[in-house]
Short mmCIF file of C-alpha atoms in Angstrom, two decimals:
data_model
loop_
_atom_site.label_atom_id
_atom_site.label_comp_id
_atom_site.label_asym_id
_atom_site.label_seq_id
_atom_site.Cartn_x
_atom_site.Cartn_y
_atom_site.Cartn_z
CA MET A 1 -4.66 216.33 -228.44
CA PRO A 2 -1.30 216.66 -226.62
CA GLU A 3 1.70 215.83 -228.77
CA GLY A 4 2.96 213.19 -226.35
CA LEU A 5 -0.40 211.40 -226.40
CA SER A 6 -0.50 211.51 -230.20
CA ALA A 7 2.96 209.98 -230.34
CA ALA A 8 1.98 207.25 -227.86
CA LEU A 9 -1.19 206.35 -229.77
CA ALA A 10 0.75 206.26 -233.06
CA LEU A 11 3.26 203.68 -231.86
CA PRO A 12 3.30 200.71 -234.27
CA GLY A 13 3.45 198.22 -231.41
CA LEU A 14 0.67 199.73 -229.30
CA TRP A 15 -1.74 196.80 -229.59
CA GLY A 16 0.98 194.40 -228.59
CA LEU A 17 1.77 196.57 -225.57
CA LEU A 18 -1.90 196.68 -224.57
CA LEU A 19 -2.19 192.90 -224.72
CA ALA A 20 1.06 192.35 -222.85
CA VAL A 21 0.20 194.77 -220.07
CA THR A 22 -3.24 193.22 -219.56
CA VAL A 23 -1.76 189.75 -219.19
CA ALA A 24 1.00 191.13 -216.95
CA GLY A 25 -1.52 192.84 -214.69
CA THR A 26 -3.62 189.70 -214.39
CA VAL A 27 -0.65 187.53 -213.43
CA PHE A 28 0.50 190.15 -210.93
CA GLY A 29 -2.95 190.14 -209.37
CA PHE A 30 -3.12 186.40 -208.73
CA ALA A 31 0.56 185.45 -208.39
CA GLY A 32 1.95 188.51 -206.61
CA PHE A 33 4.84 188.88 -209.02
CA GLY A 34 5.65 188.67 -212.70
CA ALA A 35 4.22 191.88 -214.17
CA ALA A 36 7.53 193.33 -215.36
CA LEU A 37 8.87 189.86 -216.15
CA ILE A 38 6.00 189.44 -218.62
CA PHE A 39 5.58 192.95 -219.96
CA LEU A 40 9.13 194.21 -220.44
CA PRO A 41 10.59 191.49 -222.71
CA VAL A 42 7.72 192.09 -225.12
CA ALA A 43 7.77 195.86 -224.68
CA VAL A 44 11.49 196.35 -225.35
CA SER A 45 11.09 194.34 -228.55
CA LEU A 46 8.33 196.70 -229.73
CA VAL A 47 9.57 200.13 -228.59
CA ALA A 48 12.81 201.70 -227.38
CA PRO A 49 13.86 200.18 -224.02
CA GLU A 50 14.00 203.52 -222.22
CA LEU A 51 10.44 204.28 -223.39
CA ALA A 52 9.24 200.84 -222.28
CA VAL A 53 10.82 201.12 -218.82
CA ALA A 54 9.62 204.66 -218.21
CA ALA A 55 6.09 203.93 -219.41
CA PHE A 56 5.75 200.80 -217.30
CA SER A 57 6.99 202.63 -214.21
CA VAL A 58 4.10 205.06 -214.74
CA THR A 59 1.62 202.27 -215.38
CA ALA A 60 2.65 200.36 -212.27
CA LEU A 61 1.48 203.29 -210.15
CA SER A 62 -2.04 201.95 -210.58
CA SER A 63 -1.12 199.12 -208.22
CA LEU A 64 -0.94 201.73 -205.45
CA VAL A 65 -4.74 201.65 -205.62
CA THR A 66 -5.53 198.15 -206.86
CA VAL A 67 -3.01 196.00 -204.96
CA VAL A 68 -1.04 197.84 -202.26
CA PRO A 69 -3.92 198.76 -199.88
CA ARG A 70 -4.85 195.11 -199.39
CA ALA A 71 -1.26 193.87 -199.12
CA PHE A 72 0.42 196.60 -197.08
CA GLY A 73 -0.92 195.49 -193.71
CA GLN A 74 0.78 192.10 -194.09
CA THR A 75 4.24 193.46 -194.96
CA ASP A 76 7.34 193.44 -192.80
CA LYS A 77 7.66 197.21 -192.87
CA ARG A 78 11.20 197.40 -191.53
CA ALA A 79 12.49 194.97 -194.15
CA LEU A 80 10.50 196.70 -196.86
CA GLY A 81 11.88 200.11 -195.92
CA GLN A 82 15.48 198.89 -195.96
CA LEU A 83 15.08 197.28 -199.38
CA LEU A 84 13.50 200.40 -200.85
CA LEU A 85 16.11 202.80 -199.47
CA ALA A 86 18.94 200.68 -200.84
CA ALA A 87 17.20 200.33 -204.21
CA MET A 88 16.99 204.10 -204.47
CA ALA A 89 20.76 204.27 -204.05
CA GLY A 90 21.24 201.85 -206.94
CA PHE A 91 18.79 203.47 -209.37
CA PRO A 92 21.13 206.25 -210.66
CA VAL A 93 23.71 203.73 -211.87
CA GLY A 94 21.09 201.49 -213.42
CA VAL A 95 19.31 204.31 -215.25
CA TRP A 96 22.64 205.58 -216.57
CA MET A 97 23.24 202.10 -217.99
CA LEU A 98 19.78 202.10 -219.60
CA ARG A 99 20.45 205.51 -221.11
CA SER A 100 23.93 204.63 -222.38
CA ALA A 101 23.70 201.04 -223.59
CA ASP A 102 22.78 199.90 -227.09
CA GLU A 103 19.13 198.87 -227.48
CA THR A 104 20.03 195.34 -228.49
CA VAL A 105 22.15 194.92 -225.37
CA ILE A 106 19.20 195.94 -223.20
CA GLN A 107 16.89 193.58 -225.10
CA TRP A 108 19.25 190.67 -224.50
CA ALA A 109 19.69 191.68 -220.88
CA VAL A 110 15.94 191.84 -220.24
CA SER A 111 15.09 188.50 -221.84
CA GLY A 112 18.19 186.82 -220.45
CA LEU A 113 17.51 188.02 -216.92
CA VAL A 114 13.89 186.91 -217.15
CA LEU A 115 14.92 183.43 -218.34
CA LEU A 116 17.54 183.11 -215.60
CA THR A 117 15.01 184.18 -212.98
CA LEU A 118 12.47 181.73 -214.33
CA ALA A 119 15.01 178.90 -214.27
CA ALA A 120 15.84 179.71 -210.64
CA LEU A 121 12.18 179.78 -209.66
CA VAL A 122 11.34 176.52 -211.42
CA ALA A 123 14.39 174.80 -209.95
CA GLY A 124 13.43 176.03 -206.48
CA TRP A 125 16.67 177.97 -206.02
CA ARG A 126 16.59 180.57 -203.29
CA MET A 127 19.08 183.11 -201.99
CA LYS A 128 20.38 181.46 -198.83
CA THR A 129 21.04 184.75 -197.08
CA ALA A 130 19.98 185.56 -193.57
CA PRO A 131 17.43 188.38 -193.75
CA ARG A 132 19.51 190.85 -191.73
CA THR A 133 19.98 194.54 -192.40
CA GLY A 134 23.24 194.14 -194.33
CA ALA A 135 21.77 191.49 -196.59
CA ARG A 136 18.66 193.56 -197.26
CA LEU A 137 20.75 196.63 -198.11
CA GLY A 138 22.90 194.62 -200.51
CA VAL A 139 19.90 193.02 -202.17
CA GLY A 140 18.14 196.38 -202.41
CA ALA A 141 21.14 198.08 -204.00
CA ALA A 142 21.54 195.26 -206.53
CA THR A 143 17.84 195.49 -207.28
CA GLY A 144 18.21 199.23 -207.87
CA VAL A 145 21.03 198.78 -210.39
CA VAL A 146 19.30 195.95 -212.24
CA GLY A 147 15.91 197.64 -212.08
CA GLY A 148 17.23 200.96 -213.28
CA ALA A 149 18.97 199.35 -216.25
CA THR A 150 16.17 196.99 -217.32
CA GLY A 151 13.02 197.98 -215.44
CA LEU A 152 13.13 194.56 -213.74
CA THR A 153 13.07 195.36 -210.03
CA GLY A 154 11.73 191.89 -209.26
CA PRO A 155 14.30 189.16 -209.94
CA VAL A 156 16.78 189.77 -207.14
CA VAL A 157 14.25 190.67 -204.47
CA ILE A 158 11.85 187.86 -205.37
CA LEU A 159 14.57 185.24 -204.91
CA PHE A 160 15.67 186.94 -201.69
CA ASN A 161 12.16 187.14 -200.26
CA LEU A 162 11.42 183.53 -201.11
CA GLY A 163 14.54 182.45 -199.23
CA ALA A 164 13.99 184.69 -196.22
CA GLY A 165 11.85 182.18 -194.35
CA ALA A 166 8.92 184.51 -193.74
CA PRO A 167 5.32 183.21 -193.84
CA ALA A 168 3.93 182.92 -197.36
CA ALA A 169 1.44 185.75 -196.85
CA VAL A 170 4.20 188.11 -195.67
CA THR A 171 6.49 187.12 -198.54
CA ARG A 172 3.74 187.75 -201.09
CA ALA A 173 2.83 191.09 -199.51
CA ASN A 174 6.46 192.24 -199.25
CA THR A 175 7.03 191.40 -202.91
CA LEU A 176 3.82 193.04 -204.14
CA VAL A 177 4.40 196.26 -202.25
CA PHE A 178 8.12 196.44 -203.00
CA LEU A 179 7.60 196.01 -206.74
CA THR A 180 4.96 198.73 -206.81
CA LEU A 181 6.79 201.24 -204.65
CA SER A 182 10.14 200.64 -206.33
CA SER A 183 8.58 201.43 -209.70
CA ALA A 184 7.22 204.66 -208.26
CA LEU A 185 10.58 205.57 -206.75
CA LEU A 186 12.34 204.89 -210.05
CA LEU A 187 10.39 207.70 -211.74
CA PRO A 188 12.33 210.65 -210.25
CA GLN A 189 15.62 209.16 -211.41
CA LEU A 190 14.23 208.56 -214.90
CA TRP A 191 13.15 212.22 -214.94
CA LEU A 192 16.53 213.48 -213.70
CA GLN A 193 18.32 211.60 -216.47
CA GLY A 194 15.94 212.78 -219.18
CA LEU A 195 14.05 209.56 -219.87
CA LEU A 196 10.66 210.49 -218.46
CA ARG A 197 9.51 212.29 -221.60
CA PRO A 198 5.89 213.25 -222.47
CA GLU A 199 5.51 210.25 -224.79
CA ALA A 200 6.51 207.89 -221.96
CA LEU A 201 4.15 209.58 -219.50
CA TRP A 202 1.22 209.37 -221.90
CA LEU A 203 1.98 205.80 -222.92
CA GLY A 204 2.14 204.83 -219.26
CA LEU A 205 -1.25 206.42 -218.68
CA VAL A 206 -2.75 204.71 -221.72
CA LEU A 207 -1.59 201.37 -220.34
CA VAL A 208 -2.97 202.03 -216.85
CA VAL A 209 -6.54 200.97 -217.63
CA PRO A 210 -5.76 197.50 -219.05
CA TYR A 211 -3.13 196.93 -216.36
CA ALA A 212 -5.47 197.89 -213.52
CA LEU A 213 -8.22 195.78 -215.08
CA GLY A 214 -5.83 192.85 -215.20
CA ASN A 215 -4.94 193.42 -211.53
CA ARG A 216 -8.60 193.23 -210.57
CA ILE A 217 -9.17 190.11 -212.62
CA GLY A 218 -6.12 188.45 -211.09
CA GLN A 219 -7.18 189.31 -207.56
CA ALA A 220 -10.67 187.96 -208.23
CA LEU A 221 -9.14 184.71 -209.51
CA PHE A 222 -6.79 184.32 -206.54
CA ASP A 223 -7.51 181.35 -204.30
CA PRO A 224 -4.84 180.40 -201.72
CA GLY A 225 -5.70 176.76 -202.24
CA ARG A 226 -4.62 176.94 -205.88
CA GLU A 227 -1.34 178.77 -205.35
CA GLY A 228 0.64 176.01 -207.07
CA LEU A 229 -1.52 176.22 -210.18
CA TYR A 230 -1.19 179.99 -210.33
CA ARG A 231 2.56 179.71 -210.01
CA ARG A 232 2.79 177.24 -212.90
CA VAL A 233 0.61 179.45 -215.11
CA ALA A 234 2.75 182.47 -214.25
CA TYR A 235 5.93 180.57 -215.06
CA ALA A 236 4.58 179.48 -218.44
CA ILE A 237 3.56 183.02 -219.40
CA ILE A 238 6.86 184.50 -218.18
CA GLY A 239 8.81 181.97 -220.25
CA ALA A 240 6.78 182.67 -223.37
CA SER A 241 7.25 186.41 -222.95
CA ALA A 242 11.02 186.08 -222.52
CA LEU A 243 11.31 183.96 -225.65
CA VAL A 244 9.18 186.36 -227.69
CA GLY A 245 11.39 189.23 -226.57
CA LEU A 246 14.69 187.72 -227.70
CA PRO A 247 16.38 189.90 -230.35
CA ILE A 248 16.98 186.85 -232.58
CA TRP A 249 13.48 187.23 -234.04
CA ARG A 250 14.27 190.63 -235.57
#
């Protein structure tokens, strides 16, 4: 058995990671967001933050098969491309912060950012920014920095997309595809800065099956007529995850 796989399977928090990633995948499948918001607060409380972020970036690649093909046709491809290019520019700074910061700081940052995002979503706050090229580039760059440092590529872009005034189907598709592709594009920067180690690769692969299964379950559950219910369920799970991940419990 490869050494990296042995190390991944021997992690004390593996069962917690498996449960968290299954729930995260399910919510992502029916709500179109929330996977990292659910998984990462729990994950960084169980394993080193850089391991959690790198592993989840690998795991999220499964959405290229389970989610992206169905959603891609509904995306605004110009807007999506601008956001992704700008995010790539921000990743190096964010990953450097992840690599350099104390673990407890990252844990607080992850749970705090998730709680702030949840509060904004529940309150109905949206980024009142016209969806022009400059705004997209700024949002994408901010997403890259935040995503590189915490693995959370969603918060900034979710609030931006919700306030962009696009049809609901386009907003959901843009968010789904951006979150998946940004996780994939984060991997080269993690590798360049030495965080994409064998243990992270193997852990990410171990988590792929429950995450992909969750995606399928979530997609099967999705009913446009119950979007409000799905959103409330997602919010409740996100909030619980953020609270569980707070460093005060350790």
